[in-house]
Short mmCIF file of C-alpha atoms in Angstrom, two decimals:
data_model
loop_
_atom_site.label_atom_id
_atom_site.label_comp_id
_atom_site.label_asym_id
_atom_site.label_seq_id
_atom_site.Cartn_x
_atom_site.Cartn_y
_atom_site.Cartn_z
CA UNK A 1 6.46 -45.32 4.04
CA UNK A 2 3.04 -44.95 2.76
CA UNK A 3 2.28 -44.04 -0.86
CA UNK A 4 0.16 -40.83 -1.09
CA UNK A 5 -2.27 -39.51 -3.71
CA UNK A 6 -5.06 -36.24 -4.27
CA UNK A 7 -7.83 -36.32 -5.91
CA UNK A 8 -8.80 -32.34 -6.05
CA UNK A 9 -5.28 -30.54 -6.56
CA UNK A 10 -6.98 -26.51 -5.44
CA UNK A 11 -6.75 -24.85 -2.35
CA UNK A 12 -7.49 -27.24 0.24
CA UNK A 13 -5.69 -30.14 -1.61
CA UNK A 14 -2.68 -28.09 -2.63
CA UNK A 15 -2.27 -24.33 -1.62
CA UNK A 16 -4.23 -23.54 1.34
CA UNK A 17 -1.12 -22.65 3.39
CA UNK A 18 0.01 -20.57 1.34
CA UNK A 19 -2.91 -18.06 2.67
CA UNK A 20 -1.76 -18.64 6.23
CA UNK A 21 0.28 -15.93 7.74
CA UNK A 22 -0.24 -16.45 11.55
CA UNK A 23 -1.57 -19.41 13.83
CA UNK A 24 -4.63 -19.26 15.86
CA UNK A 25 -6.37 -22.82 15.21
CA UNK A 26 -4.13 -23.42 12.28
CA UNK A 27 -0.53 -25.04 12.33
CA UNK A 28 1.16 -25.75 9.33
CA UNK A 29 1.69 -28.05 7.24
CA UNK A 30 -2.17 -27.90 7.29
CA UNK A 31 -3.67 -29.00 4.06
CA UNK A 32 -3.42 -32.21 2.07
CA UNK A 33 -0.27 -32.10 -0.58
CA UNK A 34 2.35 -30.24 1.91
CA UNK A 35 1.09 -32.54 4.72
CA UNK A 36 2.06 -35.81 3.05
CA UNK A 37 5.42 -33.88 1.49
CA UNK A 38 6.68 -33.33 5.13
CA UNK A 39 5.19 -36.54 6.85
CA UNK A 40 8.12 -38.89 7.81
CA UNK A 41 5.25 -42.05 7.07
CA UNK A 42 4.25 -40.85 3.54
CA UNK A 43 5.30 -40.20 -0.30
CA UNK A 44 3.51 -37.97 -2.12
CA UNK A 45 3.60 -39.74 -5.43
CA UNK A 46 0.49 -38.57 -7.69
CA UNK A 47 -2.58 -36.35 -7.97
CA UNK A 48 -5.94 -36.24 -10.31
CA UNK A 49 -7.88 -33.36 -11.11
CA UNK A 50 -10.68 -32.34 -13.92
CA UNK A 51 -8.88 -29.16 -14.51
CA UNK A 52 -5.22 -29.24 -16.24
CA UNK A 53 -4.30 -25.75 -14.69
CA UNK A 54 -4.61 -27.05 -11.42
CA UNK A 55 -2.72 -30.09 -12.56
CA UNK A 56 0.22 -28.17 -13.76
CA UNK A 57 0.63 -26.03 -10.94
CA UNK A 58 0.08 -29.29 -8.60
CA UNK A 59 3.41 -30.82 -10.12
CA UNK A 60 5.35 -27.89 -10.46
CA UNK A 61 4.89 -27.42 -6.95
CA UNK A 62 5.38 -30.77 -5.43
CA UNK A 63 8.41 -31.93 -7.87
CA UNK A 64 6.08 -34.70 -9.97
CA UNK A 65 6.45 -35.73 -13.33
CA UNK A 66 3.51 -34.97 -15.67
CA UNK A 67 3.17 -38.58 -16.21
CA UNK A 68 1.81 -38.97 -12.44
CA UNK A 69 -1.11 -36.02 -12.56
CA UNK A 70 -4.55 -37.65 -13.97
CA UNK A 71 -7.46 -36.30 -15.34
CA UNK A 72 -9.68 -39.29 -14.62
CA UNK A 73 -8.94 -39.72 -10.76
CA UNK A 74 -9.87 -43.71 -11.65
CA UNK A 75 -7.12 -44.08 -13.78
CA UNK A 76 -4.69 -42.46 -11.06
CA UNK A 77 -6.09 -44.91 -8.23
CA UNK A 78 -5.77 -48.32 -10.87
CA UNK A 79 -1.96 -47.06 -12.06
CA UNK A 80 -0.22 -45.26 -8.63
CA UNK A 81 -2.34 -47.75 -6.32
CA UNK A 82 -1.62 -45.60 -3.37
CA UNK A 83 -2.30 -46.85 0.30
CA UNK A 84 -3.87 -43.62 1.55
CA UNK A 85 -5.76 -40.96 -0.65
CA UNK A 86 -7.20 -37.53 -0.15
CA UNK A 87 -10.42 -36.70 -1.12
CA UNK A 88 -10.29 -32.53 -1.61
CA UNK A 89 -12.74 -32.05 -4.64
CA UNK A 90 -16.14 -30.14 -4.07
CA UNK A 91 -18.65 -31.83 -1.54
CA UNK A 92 -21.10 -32.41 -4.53
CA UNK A 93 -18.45 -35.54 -5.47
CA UNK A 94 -17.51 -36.53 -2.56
CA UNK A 95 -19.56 -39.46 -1.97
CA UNK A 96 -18.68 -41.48 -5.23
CA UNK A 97 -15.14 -40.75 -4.87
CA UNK A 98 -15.05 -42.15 -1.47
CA UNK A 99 -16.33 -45.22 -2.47
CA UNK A 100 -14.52 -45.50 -5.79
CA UNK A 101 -11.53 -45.40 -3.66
CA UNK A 102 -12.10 -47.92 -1.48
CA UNK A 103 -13.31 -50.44 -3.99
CA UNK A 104 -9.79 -49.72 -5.83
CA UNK A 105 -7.94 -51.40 -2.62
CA UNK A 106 -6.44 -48.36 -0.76
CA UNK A 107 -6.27 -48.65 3.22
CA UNK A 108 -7.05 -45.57 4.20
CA UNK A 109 -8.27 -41.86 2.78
CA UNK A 110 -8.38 -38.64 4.33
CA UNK A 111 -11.61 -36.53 3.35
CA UNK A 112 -12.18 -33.03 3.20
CA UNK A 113 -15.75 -31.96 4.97
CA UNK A 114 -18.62 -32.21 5.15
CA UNK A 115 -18.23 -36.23 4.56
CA UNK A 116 -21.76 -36.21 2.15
CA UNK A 117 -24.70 -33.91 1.22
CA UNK A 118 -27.29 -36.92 2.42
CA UNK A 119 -27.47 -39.27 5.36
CA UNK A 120 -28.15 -41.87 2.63
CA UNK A 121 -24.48 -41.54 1.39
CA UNK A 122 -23.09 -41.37 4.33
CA UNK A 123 -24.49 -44.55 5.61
CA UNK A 124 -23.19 -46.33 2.51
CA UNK A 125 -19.86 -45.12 2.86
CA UNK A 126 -19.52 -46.53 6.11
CA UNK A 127 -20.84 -49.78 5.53
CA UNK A 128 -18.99 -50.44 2.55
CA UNK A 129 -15.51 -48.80 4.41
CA UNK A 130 -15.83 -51.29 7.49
CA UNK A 131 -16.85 -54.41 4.82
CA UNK A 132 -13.08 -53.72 3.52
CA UNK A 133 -11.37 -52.80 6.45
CA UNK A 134 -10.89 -48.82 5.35
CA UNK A 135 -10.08 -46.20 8.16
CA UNK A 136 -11.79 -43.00 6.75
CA UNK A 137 -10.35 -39.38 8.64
CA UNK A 138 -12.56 -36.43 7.96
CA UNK A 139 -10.86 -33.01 7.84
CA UNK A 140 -12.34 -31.94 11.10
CA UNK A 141 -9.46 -30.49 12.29
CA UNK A 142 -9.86 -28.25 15.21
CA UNK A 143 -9.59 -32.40 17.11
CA UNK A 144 -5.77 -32.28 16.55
CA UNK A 145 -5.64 -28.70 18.26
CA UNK A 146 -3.05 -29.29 21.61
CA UNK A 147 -5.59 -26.62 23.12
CA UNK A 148 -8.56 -28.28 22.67
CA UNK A 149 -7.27 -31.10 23.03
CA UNK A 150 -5.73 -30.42 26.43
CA UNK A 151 -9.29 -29.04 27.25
CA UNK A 152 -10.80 -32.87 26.55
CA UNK A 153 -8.34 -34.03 28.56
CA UNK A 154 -8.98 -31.89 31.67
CA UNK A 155 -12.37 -32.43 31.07
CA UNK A 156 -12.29 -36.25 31.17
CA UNK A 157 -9.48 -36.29 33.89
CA UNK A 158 -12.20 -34.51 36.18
CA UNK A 159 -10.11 -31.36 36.52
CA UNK A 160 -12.85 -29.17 35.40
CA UNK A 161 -15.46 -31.03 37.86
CA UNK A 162 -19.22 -32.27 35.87
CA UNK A 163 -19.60 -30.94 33.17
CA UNK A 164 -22.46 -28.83 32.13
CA UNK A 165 -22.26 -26.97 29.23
CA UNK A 166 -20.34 -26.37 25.54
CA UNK A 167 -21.62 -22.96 23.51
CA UNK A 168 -19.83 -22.59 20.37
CA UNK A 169 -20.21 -18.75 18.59
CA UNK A 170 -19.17 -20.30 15.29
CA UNK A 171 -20.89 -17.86 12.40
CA UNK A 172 -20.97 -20.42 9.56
CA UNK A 173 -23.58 -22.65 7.07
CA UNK A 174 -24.32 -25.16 9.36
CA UNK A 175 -23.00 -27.94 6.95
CA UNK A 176 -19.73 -26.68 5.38
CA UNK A 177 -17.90 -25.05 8.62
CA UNK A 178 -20.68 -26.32 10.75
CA UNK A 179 -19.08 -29.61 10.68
CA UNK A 180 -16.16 -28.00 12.28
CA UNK A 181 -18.45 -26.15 14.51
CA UNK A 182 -20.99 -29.14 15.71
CA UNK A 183 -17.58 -31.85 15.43
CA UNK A 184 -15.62 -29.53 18.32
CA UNK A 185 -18.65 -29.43 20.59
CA UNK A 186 -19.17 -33.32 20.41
CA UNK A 187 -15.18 -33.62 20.85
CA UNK A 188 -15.00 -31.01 23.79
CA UNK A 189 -17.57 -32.88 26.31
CA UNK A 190 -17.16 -36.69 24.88
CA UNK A 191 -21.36 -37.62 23.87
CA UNK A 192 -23.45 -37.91 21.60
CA UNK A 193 -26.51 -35.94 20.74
CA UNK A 194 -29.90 -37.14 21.88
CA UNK A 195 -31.77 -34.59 20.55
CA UNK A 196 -31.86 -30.89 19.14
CA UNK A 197 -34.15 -27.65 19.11
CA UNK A 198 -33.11 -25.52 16.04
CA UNK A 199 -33.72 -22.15 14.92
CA UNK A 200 -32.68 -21.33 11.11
CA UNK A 201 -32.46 -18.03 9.34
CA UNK A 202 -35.86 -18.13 8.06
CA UNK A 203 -38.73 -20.55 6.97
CA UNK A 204 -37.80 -19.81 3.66
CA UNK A 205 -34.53 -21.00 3.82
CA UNK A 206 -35.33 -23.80 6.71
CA UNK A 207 -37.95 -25.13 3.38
CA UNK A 208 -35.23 -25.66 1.09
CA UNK A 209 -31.60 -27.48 0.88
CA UNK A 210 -29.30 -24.98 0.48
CA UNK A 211 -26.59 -24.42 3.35
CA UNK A 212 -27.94 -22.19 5.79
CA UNK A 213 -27.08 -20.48 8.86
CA UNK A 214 -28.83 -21.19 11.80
CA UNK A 215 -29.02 -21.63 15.83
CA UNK A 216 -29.14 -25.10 18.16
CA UNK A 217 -29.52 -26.37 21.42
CA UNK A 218 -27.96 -29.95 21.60
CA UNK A 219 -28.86 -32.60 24.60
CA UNK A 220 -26.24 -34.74 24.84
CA UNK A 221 -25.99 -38.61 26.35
CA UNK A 222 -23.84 -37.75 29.48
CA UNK A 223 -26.22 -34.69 30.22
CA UNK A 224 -24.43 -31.98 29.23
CA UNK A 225 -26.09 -29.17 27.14
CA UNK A 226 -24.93 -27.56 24.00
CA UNK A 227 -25.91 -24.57 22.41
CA UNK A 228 -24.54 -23.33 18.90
CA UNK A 229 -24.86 -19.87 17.35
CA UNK A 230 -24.03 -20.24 13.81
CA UNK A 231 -26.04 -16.88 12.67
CA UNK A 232 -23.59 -13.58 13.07
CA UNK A 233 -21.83 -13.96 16.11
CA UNK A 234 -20.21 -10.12 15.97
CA UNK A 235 -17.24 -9.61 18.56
CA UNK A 236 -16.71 -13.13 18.83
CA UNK A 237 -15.78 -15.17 16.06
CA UNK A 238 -15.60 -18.87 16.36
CA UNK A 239 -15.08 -19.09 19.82
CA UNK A 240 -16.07 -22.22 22.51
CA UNK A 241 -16.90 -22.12 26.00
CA UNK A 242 -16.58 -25.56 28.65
CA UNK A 243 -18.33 -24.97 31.52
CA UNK A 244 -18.21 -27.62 34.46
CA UNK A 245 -18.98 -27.04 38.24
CA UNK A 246 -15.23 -26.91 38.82
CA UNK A 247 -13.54 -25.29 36.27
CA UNK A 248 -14.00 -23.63 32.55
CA UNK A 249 -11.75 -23.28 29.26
CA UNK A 250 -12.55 -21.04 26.71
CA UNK A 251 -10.62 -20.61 23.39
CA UNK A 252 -10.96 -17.32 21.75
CA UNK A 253 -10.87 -15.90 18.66
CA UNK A 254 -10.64 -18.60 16.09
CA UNK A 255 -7.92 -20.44 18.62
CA UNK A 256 -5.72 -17.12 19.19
CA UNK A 257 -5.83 -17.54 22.82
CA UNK A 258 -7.11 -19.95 25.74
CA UNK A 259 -8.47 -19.20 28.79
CA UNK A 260 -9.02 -21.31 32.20
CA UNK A 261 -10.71 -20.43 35.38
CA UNK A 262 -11.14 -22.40 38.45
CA UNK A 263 -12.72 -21.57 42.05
CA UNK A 264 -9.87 -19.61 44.64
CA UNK A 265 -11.12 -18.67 48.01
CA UNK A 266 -13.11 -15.60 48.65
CA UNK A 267 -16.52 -13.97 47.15
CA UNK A 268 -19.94 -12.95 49.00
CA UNK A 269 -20.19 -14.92 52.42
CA UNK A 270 -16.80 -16.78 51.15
CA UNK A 271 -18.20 -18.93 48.69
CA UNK A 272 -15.74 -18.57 45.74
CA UNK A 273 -14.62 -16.94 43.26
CA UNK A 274 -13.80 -18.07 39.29
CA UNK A 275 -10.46 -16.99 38.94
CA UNK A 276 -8.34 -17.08 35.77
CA UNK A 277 -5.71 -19.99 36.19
CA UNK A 278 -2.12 -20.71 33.47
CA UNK A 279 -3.57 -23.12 31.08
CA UNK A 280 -1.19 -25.92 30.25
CA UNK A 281 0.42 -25.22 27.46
CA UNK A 282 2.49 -27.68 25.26
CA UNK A 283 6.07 -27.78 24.77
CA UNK A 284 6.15 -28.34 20.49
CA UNK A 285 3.20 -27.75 18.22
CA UNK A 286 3.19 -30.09 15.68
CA UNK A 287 1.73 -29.37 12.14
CA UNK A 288 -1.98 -30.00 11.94
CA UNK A 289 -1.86 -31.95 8.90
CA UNK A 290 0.85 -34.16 10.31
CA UNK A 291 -0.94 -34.94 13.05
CA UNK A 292 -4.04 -36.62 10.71
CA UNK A 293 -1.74 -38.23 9.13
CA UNK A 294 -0.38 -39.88 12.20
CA UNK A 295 -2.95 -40.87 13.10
CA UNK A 296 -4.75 -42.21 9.89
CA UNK A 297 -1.25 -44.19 9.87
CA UNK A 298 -1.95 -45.11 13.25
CA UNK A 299 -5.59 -46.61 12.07
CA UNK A 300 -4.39 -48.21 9.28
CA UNK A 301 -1.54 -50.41 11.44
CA UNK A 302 -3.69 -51.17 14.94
CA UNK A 303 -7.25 -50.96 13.14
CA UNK A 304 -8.76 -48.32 15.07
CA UNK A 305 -11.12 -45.36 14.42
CA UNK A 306 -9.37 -42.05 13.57
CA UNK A 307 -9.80 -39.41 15.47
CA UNK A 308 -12.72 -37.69 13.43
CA UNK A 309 -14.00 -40.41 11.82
CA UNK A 310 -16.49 -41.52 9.03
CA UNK A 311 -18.66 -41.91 11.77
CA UNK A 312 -18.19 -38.44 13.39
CA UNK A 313 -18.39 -36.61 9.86
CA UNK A 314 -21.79 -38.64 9.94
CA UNK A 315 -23.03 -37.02 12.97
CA UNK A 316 -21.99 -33.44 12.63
CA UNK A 317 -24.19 -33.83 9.64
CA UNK A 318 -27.22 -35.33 10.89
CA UNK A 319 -26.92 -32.85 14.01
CA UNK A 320 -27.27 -30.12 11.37
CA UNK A 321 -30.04 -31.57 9.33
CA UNK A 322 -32.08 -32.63 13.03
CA UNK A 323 -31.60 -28.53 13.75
CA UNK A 324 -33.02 -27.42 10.25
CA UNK A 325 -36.04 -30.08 10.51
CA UNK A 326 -37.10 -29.11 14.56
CA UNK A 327 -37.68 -25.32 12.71
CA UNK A 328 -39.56 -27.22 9.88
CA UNK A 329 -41.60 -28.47 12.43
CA UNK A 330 -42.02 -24.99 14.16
CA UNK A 331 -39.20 -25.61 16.73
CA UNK A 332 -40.33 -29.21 18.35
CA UNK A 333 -37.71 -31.32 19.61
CA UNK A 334 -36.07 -33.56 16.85
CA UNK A 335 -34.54 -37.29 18.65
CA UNK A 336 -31.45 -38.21 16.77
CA UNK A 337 -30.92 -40.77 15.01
CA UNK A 338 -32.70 -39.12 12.25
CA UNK A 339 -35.61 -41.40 10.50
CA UNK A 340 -35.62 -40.11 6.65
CA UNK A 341 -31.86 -41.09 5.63
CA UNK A 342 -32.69 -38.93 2.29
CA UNK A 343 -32.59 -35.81 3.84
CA UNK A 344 -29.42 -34.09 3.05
CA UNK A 345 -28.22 -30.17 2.91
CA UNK A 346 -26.66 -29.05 -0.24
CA UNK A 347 -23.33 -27.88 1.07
CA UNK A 348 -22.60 -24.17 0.12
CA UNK A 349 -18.97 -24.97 -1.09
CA UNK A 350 -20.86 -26.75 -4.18
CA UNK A 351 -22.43 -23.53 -5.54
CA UNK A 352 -20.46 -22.76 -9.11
CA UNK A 353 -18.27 -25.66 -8.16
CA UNK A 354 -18.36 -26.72 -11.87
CA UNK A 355 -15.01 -24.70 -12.38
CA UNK A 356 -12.88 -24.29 -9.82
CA UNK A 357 -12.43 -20.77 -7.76
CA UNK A 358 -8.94 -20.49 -8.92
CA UNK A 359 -9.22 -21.56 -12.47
CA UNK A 360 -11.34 -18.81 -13.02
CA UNK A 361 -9.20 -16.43 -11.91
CA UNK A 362 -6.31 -18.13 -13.99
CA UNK A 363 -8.94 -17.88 -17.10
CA UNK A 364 -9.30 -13.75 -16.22
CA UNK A 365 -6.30 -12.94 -16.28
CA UNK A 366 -5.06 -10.89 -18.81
CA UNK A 367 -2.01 -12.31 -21.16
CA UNK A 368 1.34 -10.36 -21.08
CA UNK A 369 2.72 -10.33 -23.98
#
């Protein structure tokens, strides 16, 4: 039994499941403070947060005693000492958190995305988590889907033949949700990215760093090419499509459905035909959140990497910051790794992150009397 703390007690540290009314690419228990309530490995036993409303309500809701909610999330990681801690405050925090934490002795922490706003941080955080032996999970969920997940595997097992190609329609800024976005692609066809061509919005917003929408094409290591549409993608919303000579998955609508095809006989001059096959389906879904957790407990006992690691959160970013720079450059190729580790993208979940979304609305509302 592991002992469990959050630092950020809103939506993603606390309530998000409460918004969740159907599946799709979502299981519950899906966010942080339900996740480690459920967990057969871990004990929710504290939580820190600026904000006292979101303190309160944190307690109330989880069964704690006052005593165990902090202010000062320093205070909470020197008193509870807890073995694994999530990181859910805004992006613009991130960073210092992480390392606070690992310099206060906990063994492993599970971190909402994207990981930093610079490749500067990001490099620090990993150097300083592998100096003291600290597995770091980043929220990149859609890598404990059993779809997707059974799509790696037939992809790796051969079933789907060589694989060619991974296009993501995944309308999001490229660094908030694009970590999702670029994270799934990497995960899907198993490389790394060699280089990018990007396309952003504009060359006004391609000058600045602000989160932006944008457009890719990714070379991977093993050959395969990517291509991401992050702009509007219309009729299909967040949707991925493996291609390989022998076979093809593609999961629809946000994870609502999956689709395989494979060659049958038949076609012009009997050449084939791509025919839509069962895809394998699993027999229990297990909540998304649990699964992290799993596996971070996994990391912590054997030593290995998570399954989206510090170093994956790392990449998604510098993917997105190699696609913005290629349309700084008027669209030349951009080879990863990137040289300037100061570049960075000012995630757009830090805009008016000073007070939380929810404690506004909490400070709007009128008073019954």
């Amino acid at each position: 039994m592991y002992r469990a703390a959050v630092i950020g007690l809103g939506r993603m540290g606390s309530t998000f499941d409460d918004e969740i009314s159907s599946g799709g690419a979502i299981f519950l228990p899906y966010c942080h403070a339900p996740s480690y309530a459920a967990s057969p490995y871990t004990e929710l036993v504290a939580g820190a947060d600026l904000h006292a409303e979101q303190g309160a309500i944190f307690a109330d809701r989880w069964g704690l005693d006052q005593e165990h909610i902090y202010g000062d999330y320093r205070e909470m990681l020197a008193a509870e000492r807890p073995d694994i801690v999530s990181i859910c405050t805004t992006a613009r925090h991130r960073a210092a958190i992480i390392q606070d934490a690992i310099q206060a002795g906990v063994k492993a922490i599970w971190a909402e995305k994207p990981l930093t706003l610079s490749l500067a941080e990001a490099d620090a955080i990993i150097e300083l988590s592998a100096r003291n032996s600290v597995a770091i999970a980043v929220n990149c969920s859609r890598r404990h889907s059993p779809f997707l997940t059974e799509a790696r595997r037939m992809a790796q097992s051969g079933e789907l033949g060589d694989i060619l190609q991974i296009t993501a329609y995944t309308e999001c800024y490229i660094s908030h949700n694009g970590s999702h976005a670029i994270d799934t692609m990497r995960y899907l066809v198993d490389g790394d990215v060699e280089w990018v061509f990007g396309e952003m919005e504009s060359d006004e917003e391609a000058a600045g760093e602000e989160d932006l929408m944008g457009n890719g094409y990714l070379a991977f290591d093993n050959g395969v090419r990517g291509y991401i549409r992050a702009m509007p993608t219309g009729i299909a919303p967040w949707e991925f499509d493996l291609i390989g000579t022998e076979g093809r998955v593609r999961s629809l609508s946000n994870g609502a459905e999956t689709q395989y095809y494979r060659w049958v006989p038949g076609g012009l001059r009997d050449e084939g035909l791509p025919a839509r096959a069962p895809f394998p389906l699993p027999l229990s879904i297990q909540g998304t959140g649990l699964s992290v957790i799993a596996d971070l407990v996994n990391a912590i006992e054997t030593g290995s990497d998570p399954r989206c690691s510090a170093e994956d959160g790392r990449k998604a970013l510098e993917i997105a910051i190699a696609m913005r720079e290629s349309h700084r450059q008027g669209g030349r190729r951009v080879d990863l790794p990137v040289a300037d580790r100061s570049l960075r993208i000012l995630s757009v979940e830090i805009g008016g992150d000073a007070v939380p979304a929810r404690v506004r609305r909490l400070q709007q509302e009128p008073v019954v009397a």
